[in-house]
CSV table of C-alpha atoms in Angstrom, one decimal:
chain,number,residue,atom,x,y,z
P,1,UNK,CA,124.3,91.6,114.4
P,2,UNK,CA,125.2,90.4,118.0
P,3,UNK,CA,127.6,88.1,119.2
P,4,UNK,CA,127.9,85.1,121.8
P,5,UNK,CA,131.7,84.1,121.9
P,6,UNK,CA,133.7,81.8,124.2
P,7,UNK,CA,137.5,80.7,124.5
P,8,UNK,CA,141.0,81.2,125.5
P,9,UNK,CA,143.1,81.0,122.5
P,10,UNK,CA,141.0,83.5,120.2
P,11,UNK,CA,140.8,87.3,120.7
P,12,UNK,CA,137.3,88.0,120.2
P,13,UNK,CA,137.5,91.4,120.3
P,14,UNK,CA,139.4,91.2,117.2
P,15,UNK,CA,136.7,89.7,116.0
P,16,UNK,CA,133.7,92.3,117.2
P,17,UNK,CA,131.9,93.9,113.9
P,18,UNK,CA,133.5,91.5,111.0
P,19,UNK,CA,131.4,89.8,109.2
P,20,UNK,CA,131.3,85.6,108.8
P,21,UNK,CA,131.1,85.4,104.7
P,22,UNK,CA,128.4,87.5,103.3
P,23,UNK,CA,125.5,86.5,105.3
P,24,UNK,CA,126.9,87.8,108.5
P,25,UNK,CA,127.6,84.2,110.3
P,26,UNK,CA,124.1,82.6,108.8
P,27,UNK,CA,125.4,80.4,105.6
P,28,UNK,CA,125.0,76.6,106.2
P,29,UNK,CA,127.3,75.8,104.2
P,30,UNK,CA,130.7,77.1,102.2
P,31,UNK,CA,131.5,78.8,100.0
P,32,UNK,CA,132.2,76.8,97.1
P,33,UNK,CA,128.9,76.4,95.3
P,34,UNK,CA,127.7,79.5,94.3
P,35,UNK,CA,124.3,78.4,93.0
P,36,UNK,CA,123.6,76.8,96.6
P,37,UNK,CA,121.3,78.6,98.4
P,38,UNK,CA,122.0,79.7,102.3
P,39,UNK,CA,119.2,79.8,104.7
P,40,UNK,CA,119.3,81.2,108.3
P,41,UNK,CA,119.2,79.1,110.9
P,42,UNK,CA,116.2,80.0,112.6
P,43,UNK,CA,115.5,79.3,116.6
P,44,UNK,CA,111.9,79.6,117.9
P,45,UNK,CA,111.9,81.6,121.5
P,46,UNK,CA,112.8,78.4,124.0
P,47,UNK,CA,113.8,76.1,121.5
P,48,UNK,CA,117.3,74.4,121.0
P,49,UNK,CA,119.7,73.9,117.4
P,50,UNK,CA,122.1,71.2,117.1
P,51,UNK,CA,125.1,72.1,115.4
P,52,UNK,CA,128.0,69.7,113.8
P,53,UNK,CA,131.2,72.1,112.3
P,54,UNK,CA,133.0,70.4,110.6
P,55,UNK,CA,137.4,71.5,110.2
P,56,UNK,CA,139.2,69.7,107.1
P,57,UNK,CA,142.5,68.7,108.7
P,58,UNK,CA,145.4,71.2,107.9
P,59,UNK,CA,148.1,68.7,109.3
P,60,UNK,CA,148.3,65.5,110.1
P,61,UNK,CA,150.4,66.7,113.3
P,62,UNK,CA,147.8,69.3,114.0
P,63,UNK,CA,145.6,68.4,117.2
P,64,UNK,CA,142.1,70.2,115.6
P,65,UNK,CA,140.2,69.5,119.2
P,66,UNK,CA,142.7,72.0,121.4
P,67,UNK,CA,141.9,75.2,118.6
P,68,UNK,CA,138.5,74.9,118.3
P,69,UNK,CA,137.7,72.8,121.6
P,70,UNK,CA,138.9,72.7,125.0
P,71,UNK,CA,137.5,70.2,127.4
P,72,UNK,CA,134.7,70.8,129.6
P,73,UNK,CA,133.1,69.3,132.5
P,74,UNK,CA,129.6,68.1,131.9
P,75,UNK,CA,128.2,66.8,128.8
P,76,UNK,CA,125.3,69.2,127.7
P,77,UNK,CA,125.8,71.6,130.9
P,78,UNK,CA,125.5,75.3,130.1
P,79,UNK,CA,128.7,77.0,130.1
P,80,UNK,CA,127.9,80.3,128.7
P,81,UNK,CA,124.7,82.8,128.3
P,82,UNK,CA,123.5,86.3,127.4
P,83,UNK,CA,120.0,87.0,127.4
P,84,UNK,CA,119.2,85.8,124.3
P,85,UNK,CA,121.0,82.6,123.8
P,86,UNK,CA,122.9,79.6,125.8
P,87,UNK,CA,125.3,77.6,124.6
P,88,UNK,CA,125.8,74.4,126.1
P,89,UNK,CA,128.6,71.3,126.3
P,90,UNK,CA,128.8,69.1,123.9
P,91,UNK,CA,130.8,66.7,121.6
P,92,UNK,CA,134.6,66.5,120.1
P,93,UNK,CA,135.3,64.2,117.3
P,94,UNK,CA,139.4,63.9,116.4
P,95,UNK,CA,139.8,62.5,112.8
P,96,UNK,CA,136.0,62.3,112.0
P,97,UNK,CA,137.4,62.6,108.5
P,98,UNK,CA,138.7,58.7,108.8
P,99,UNK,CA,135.1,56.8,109.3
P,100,UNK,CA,135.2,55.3,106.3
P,101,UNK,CA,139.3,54.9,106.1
P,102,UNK,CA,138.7,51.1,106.7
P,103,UNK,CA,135.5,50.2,104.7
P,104,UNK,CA,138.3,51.7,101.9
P,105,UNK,CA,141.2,49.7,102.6
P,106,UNK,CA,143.0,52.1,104.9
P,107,UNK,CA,144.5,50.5,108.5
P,108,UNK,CA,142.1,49.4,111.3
P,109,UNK,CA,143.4,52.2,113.5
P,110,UNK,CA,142.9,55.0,111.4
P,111,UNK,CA,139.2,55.4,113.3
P,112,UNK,CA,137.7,59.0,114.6
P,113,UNK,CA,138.0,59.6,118.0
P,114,UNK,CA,135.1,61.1,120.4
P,115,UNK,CA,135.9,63.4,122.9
P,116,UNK,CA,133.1,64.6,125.6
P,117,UNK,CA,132.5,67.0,126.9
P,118,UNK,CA,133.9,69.3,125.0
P,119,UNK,CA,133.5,73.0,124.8
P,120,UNK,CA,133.4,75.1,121.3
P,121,UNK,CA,136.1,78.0,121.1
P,122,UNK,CA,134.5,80.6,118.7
P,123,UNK,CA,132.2,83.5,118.3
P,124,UNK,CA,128.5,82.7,117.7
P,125,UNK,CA,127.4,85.9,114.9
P,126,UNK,CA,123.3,86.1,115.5
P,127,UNK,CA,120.0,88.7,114.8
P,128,UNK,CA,117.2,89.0,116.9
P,129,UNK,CA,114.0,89.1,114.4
P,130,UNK,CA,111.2,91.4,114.6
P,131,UNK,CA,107.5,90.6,114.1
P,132,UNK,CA,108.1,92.0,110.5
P,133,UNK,CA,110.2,89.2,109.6
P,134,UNK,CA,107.3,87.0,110.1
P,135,UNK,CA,106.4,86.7,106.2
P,136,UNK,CA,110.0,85.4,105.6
P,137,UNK,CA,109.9,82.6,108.2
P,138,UNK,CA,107.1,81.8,106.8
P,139,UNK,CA,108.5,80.4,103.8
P,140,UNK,CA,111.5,79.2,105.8
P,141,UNK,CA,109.3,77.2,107.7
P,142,UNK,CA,107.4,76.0,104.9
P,143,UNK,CA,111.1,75.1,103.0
P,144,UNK,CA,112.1,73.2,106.0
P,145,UNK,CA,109.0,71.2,106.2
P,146,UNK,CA,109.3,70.2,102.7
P,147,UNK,CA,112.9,69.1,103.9
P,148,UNK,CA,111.8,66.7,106.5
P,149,UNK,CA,109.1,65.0,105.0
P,150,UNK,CA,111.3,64.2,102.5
P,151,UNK,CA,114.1,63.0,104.9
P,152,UNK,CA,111.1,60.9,106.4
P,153,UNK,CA,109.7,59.1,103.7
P,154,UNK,CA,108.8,55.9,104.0
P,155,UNK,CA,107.4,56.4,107.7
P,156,UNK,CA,103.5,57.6,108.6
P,157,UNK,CA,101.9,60.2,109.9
P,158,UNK,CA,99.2,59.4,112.7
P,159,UNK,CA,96.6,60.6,115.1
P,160,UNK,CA,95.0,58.8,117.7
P,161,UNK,CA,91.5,60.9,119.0
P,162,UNK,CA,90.2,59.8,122.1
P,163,UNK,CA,87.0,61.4,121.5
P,164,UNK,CA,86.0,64.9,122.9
P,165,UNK,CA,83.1,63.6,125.4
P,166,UNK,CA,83.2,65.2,128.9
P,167,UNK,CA,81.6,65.1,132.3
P,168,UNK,CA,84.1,67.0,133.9
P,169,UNK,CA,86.7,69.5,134.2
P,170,UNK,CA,89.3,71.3,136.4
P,171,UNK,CA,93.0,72.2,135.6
P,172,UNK,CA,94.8,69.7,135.2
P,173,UNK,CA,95.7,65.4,134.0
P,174,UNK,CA,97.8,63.4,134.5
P,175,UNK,CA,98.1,59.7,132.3
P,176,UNK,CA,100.4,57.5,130.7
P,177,UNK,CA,100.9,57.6,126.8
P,178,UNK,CA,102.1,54.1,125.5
P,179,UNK,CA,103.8,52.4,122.4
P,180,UNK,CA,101.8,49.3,121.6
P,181,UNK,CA,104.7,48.2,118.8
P,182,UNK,CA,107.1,45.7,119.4
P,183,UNK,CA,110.6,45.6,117.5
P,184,UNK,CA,114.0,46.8,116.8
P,185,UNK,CA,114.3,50.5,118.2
P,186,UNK,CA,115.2,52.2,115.2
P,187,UNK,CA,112.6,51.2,113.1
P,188,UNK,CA,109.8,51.0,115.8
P,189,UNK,CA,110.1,54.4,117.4
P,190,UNK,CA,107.2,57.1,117.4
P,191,UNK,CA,107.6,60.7,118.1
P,192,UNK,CA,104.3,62.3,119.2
P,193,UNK,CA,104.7,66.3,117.7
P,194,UNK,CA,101.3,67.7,118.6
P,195,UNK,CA,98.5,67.5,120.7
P,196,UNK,CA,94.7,68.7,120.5
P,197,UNK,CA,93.2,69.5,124.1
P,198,UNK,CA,89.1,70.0,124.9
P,199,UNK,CA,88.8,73.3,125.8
P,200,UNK,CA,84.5,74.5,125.6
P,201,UNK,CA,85.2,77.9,126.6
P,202,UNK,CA,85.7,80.7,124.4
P,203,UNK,CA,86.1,83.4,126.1
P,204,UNK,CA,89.7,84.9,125.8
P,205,UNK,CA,92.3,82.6,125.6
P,206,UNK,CA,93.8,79.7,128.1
P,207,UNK,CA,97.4,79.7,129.0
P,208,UNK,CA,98.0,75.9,128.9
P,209,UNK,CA,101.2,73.9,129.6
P,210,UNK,CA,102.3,70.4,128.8
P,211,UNK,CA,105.0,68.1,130.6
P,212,UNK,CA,106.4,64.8,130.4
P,213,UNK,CA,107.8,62.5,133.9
P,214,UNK,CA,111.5,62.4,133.9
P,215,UNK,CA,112.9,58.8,134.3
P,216,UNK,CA,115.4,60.2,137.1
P,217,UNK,CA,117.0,56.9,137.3
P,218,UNK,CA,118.2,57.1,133.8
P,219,UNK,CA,121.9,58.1,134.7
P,220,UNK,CA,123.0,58.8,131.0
P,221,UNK,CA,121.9,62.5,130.6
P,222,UNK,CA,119.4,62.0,128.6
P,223,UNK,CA,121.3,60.4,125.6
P,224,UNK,CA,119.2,56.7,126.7
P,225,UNK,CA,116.3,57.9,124.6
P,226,UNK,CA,114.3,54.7,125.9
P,227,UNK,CA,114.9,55.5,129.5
P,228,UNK,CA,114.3,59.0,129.6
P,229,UNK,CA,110.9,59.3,130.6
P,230,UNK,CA,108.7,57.2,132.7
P,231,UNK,CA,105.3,56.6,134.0
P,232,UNK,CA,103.6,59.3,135.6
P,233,UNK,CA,102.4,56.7,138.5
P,234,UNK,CA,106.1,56.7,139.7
P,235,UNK,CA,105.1,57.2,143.8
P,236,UNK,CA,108.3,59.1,144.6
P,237,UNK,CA,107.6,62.9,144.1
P,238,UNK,CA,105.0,62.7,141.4
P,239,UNK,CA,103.7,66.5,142.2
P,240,UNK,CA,107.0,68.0,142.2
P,241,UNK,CA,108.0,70.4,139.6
P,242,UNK,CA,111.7,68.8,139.1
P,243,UNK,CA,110.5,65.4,138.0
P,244,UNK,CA,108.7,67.0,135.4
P,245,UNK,CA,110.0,68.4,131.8
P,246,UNK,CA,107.8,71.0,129.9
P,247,UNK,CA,107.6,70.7,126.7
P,248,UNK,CA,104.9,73.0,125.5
P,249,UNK,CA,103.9,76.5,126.8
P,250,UNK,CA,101.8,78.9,125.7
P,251,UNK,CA,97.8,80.5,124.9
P,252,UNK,CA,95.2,79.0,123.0
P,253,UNK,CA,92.1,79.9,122.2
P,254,UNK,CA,89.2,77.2,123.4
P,255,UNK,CA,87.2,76.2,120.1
P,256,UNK,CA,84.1,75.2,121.6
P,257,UNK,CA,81.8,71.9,122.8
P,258,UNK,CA,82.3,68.5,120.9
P,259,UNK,CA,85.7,69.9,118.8
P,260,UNK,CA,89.6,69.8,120.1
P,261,UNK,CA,92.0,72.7,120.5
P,262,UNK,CA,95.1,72.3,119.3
P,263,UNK,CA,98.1,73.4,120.8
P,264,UNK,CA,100.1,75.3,117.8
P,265,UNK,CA,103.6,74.2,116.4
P,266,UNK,CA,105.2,77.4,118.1
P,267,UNK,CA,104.4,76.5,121.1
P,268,UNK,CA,105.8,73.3,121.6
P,269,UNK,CA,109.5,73.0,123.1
P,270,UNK,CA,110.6,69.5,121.7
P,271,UNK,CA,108.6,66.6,120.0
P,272,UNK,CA,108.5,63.4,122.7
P,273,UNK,CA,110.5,60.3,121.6
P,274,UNK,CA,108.7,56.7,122.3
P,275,UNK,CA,110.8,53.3,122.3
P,276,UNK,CA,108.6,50.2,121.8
P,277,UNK,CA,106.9,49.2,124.7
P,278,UNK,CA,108.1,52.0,126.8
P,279,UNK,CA,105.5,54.2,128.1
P,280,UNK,CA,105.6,58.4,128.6
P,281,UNK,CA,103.9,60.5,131.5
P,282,UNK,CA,102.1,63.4,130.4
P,283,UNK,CA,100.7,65.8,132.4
P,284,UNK,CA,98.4,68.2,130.4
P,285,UNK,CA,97.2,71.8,132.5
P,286,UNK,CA,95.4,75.3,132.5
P,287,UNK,CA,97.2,77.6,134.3
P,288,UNK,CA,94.9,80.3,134.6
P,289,UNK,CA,91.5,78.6,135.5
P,290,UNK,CA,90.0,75.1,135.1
P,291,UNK,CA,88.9,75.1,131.9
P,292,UNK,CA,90.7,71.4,131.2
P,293,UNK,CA,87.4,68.8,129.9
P,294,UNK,CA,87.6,65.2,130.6
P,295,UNK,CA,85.9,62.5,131.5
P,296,UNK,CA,85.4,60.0,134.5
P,297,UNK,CA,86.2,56.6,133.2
P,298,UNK,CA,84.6,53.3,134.7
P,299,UNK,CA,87.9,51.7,133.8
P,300,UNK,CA,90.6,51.2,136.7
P,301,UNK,CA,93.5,53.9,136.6
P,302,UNK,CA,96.5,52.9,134.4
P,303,UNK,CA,94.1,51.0,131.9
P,304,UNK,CA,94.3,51.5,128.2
P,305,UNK,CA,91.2,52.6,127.4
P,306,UNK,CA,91.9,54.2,124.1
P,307,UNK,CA,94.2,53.2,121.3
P,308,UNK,CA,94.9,53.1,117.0
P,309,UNK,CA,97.1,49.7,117.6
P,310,UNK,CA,100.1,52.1,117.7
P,311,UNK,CA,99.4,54.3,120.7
P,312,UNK,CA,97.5,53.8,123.7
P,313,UNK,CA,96.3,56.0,126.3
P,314,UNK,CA,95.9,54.9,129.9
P,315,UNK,CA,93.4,56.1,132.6
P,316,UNK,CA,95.0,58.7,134.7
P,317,UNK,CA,94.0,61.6,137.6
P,318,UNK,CA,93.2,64.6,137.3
P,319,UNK,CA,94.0,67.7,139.8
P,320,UNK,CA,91.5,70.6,141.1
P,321,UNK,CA,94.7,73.1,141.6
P,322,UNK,CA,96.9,74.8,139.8
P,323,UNK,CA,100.1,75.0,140.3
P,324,UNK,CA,100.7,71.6,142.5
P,325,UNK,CA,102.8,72.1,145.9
P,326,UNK,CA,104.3,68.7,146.0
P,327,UNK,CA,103.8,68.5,149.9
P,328,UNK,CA,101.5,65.5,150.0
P,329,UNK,CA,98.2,68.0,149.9
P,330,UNK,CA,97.6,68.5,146.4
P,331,UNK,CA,94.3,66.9,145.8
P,332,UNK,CA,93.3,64.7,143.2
P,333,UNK,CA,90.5,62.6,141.2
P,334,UNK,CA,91.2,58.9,140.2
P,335,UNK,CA,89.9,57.3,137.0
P,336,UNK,CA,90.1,60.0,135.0
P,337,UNK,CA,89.9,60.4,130.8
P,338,UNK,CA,91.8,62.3,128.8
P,339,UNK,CA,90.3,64.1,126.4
P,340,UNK,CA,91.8,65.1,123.1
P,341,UNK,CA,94.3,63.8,120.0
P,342,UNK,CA,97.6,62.9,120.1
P,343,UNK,CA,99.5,63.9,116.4
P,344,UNK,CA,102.4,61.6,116.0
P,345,UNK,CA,105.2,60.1,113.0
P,346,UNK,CA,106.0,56.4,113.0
P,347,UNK,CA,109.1,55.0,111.3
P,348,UNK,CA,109.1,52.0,108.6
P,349,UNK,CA,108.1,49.3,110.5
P,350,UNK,CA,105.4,50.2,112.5
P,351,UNK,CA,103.4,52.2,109.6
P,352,UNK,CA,99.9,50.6,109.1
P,353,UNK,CA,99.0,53.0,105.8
P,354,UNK,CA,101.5,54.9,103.2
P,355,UNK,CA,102.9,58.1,103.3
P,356,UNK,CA,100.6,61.2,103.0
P,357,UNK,CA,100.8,62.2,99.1
């Protein structure tokens, strides 16, 4: 096993070789029930875990925050790396054991405290996976998909196709992917997961990539989930690589005329959160060679021109070059169709059909 470690009041190299329980620092939970089962907590190459750890309080008197935390200085900022993993700010919570001391009976000021940013003082116990392992993520992956679609239930799943015709192609697109719901936030959001892109050729595979627009006037890092992303027809620096978040990377193989390619689970960074109303920039591009299919459209750009009654998809532009310079020359081709399917979970509320069975 390896180990990522940071602090001032621990000696980790008192620490170098021990193991964390029997698992060697992968149990998700304690101890104390012997017939529940542990499962490693698995991170795909360029992909982030949350983690919550959770310290019983010893003594009242006993500050928790200044052994296991220390203050930091920007709320999800890196603050240390190897070359495997980062570990990033985050968030403190002093008496997290008191949120429900009031609801029973207990004083109004006996109420958790949150402190951020914070920065976790421990060692960080991991293993590096072959290719061999593959069989047994497998069935972890399986496990944990069972695990979320419970969590889920009562929501949908969706796709909204826009149809795979084309009389064009080149690398890239750019368009606007919008809710067409309207209600409270937490019961009206959609998260789009996947995405199927027209690719006719076959030969070899195409390295494609997929990015969202950055709302850069959104001054809460990121924790605004309806302001983090914008349209893509934003004028200020819409070709340049820092207003842009990836959020899939990778190969695919094209599967032909009239049929999408989809772009596989693994390859996606992070599933793209939509509030009500709020509308997304995408911008979806070979890297390689401009093997991208769309369509010209006789609609203006920014018009919906395809949509289930929960999403729509707006006209965009498309771009004959690969990657853009953001210097004013990159050249590109209005009115402009996207072609392809958009894979997506709704939340109660917004669901039009039941649950998958």
């Amino acid at each position: 096993g390896r180990q990522l470690s940071k602090g001032e009041s621990i000696n980790f190299d008192d620490l170098k070789g021990k193991r964390l329980g029997e698992s060697h620092g992968r149990r998700i939970q304690d101890d104390s029930n012997e017939n529940e089962s542990s499962h490693p907590l698995v991170i795909p190459s360029q992909s982030i875990l949350s983690m919550y750890i959770v310290v019983l309080p010893m003594d009242a008197n006993v500050d928790l925050i200044k052994i296991f935390a220390k203050p930091g200085s920007k709320h999800l900022a890196e603050y240390i790396s190897n070359e495997s993993l980062s570990l990033h700010e985050g968030v403190s919570i002093k008496k997290a054991y008191l949120v429900d001391a009031a609801a029973n009976g207990g004083s109004e000021e006996d109420v958790p405290e949150i402190v951020k940013p914070t920065v976790f003082m421990g060692t960080l116990y991991y293993d590096i996976l072959s290719k061999a392992d593959s069989a047994a993520l497998e069935d972890y992956y399986n496990y944990l998909e069972e695990k979320v679609h419970d969590a889920i239930q009562g929501g949908c799943y969706g796709s909204l196709v826009t149809g795979y015709q084309d009389s064009v192609g080149s690398y890239g697109l750019m368009f606007d992917v919008t809710s067409m719901v309207d209600g409270p936030e937490s019961s009206s959001t959609i998260v789009i997961y996947g995405m199927d892109v027209y690719i006719r050729n076959q030969e070899g595979t195409t390295p494609i990539e997929v990015y969202v627009r950055i709302n850069h006037d959104d001054d809460s890092n990121g924790e605004d989930i309806a302001n983090r992303y914008t349209s893509y027809v934003e004028p200020d620096g819409q070709t340049l690589e820092e207003n842009w978040e990836l959020v899939a990377e990778g190969s695919i193989q094209g599967r032909g005329a009239g049929t999408g390619t989809p772009i596989p689970p693994e390859l996606w960074l992070k599933t793209i959160v939509i509030e009500p109303g709020k509308s997304v920039g995408f911008y979806v591009t070979a890297s390689e060679a401009p093997h991208l299919r769309y369509r010209s459209s006789s609609l203006p750009e920014g018009n919906i021109y395809s949509t289930d009654g929960l999403l729509g998809v707006t006209v965009g532009r498309s771009w004959g070059e690969y990657p853009l310079k953001g210097d004013g020359s990159d050249v590109y081709f209005s009115q402009r169709e996207f072609s392809g399917t958009f894979h997506y979970h709704a939340y109660d509320g917004v669901c039009k059909t039941d649950v998958p069975s």
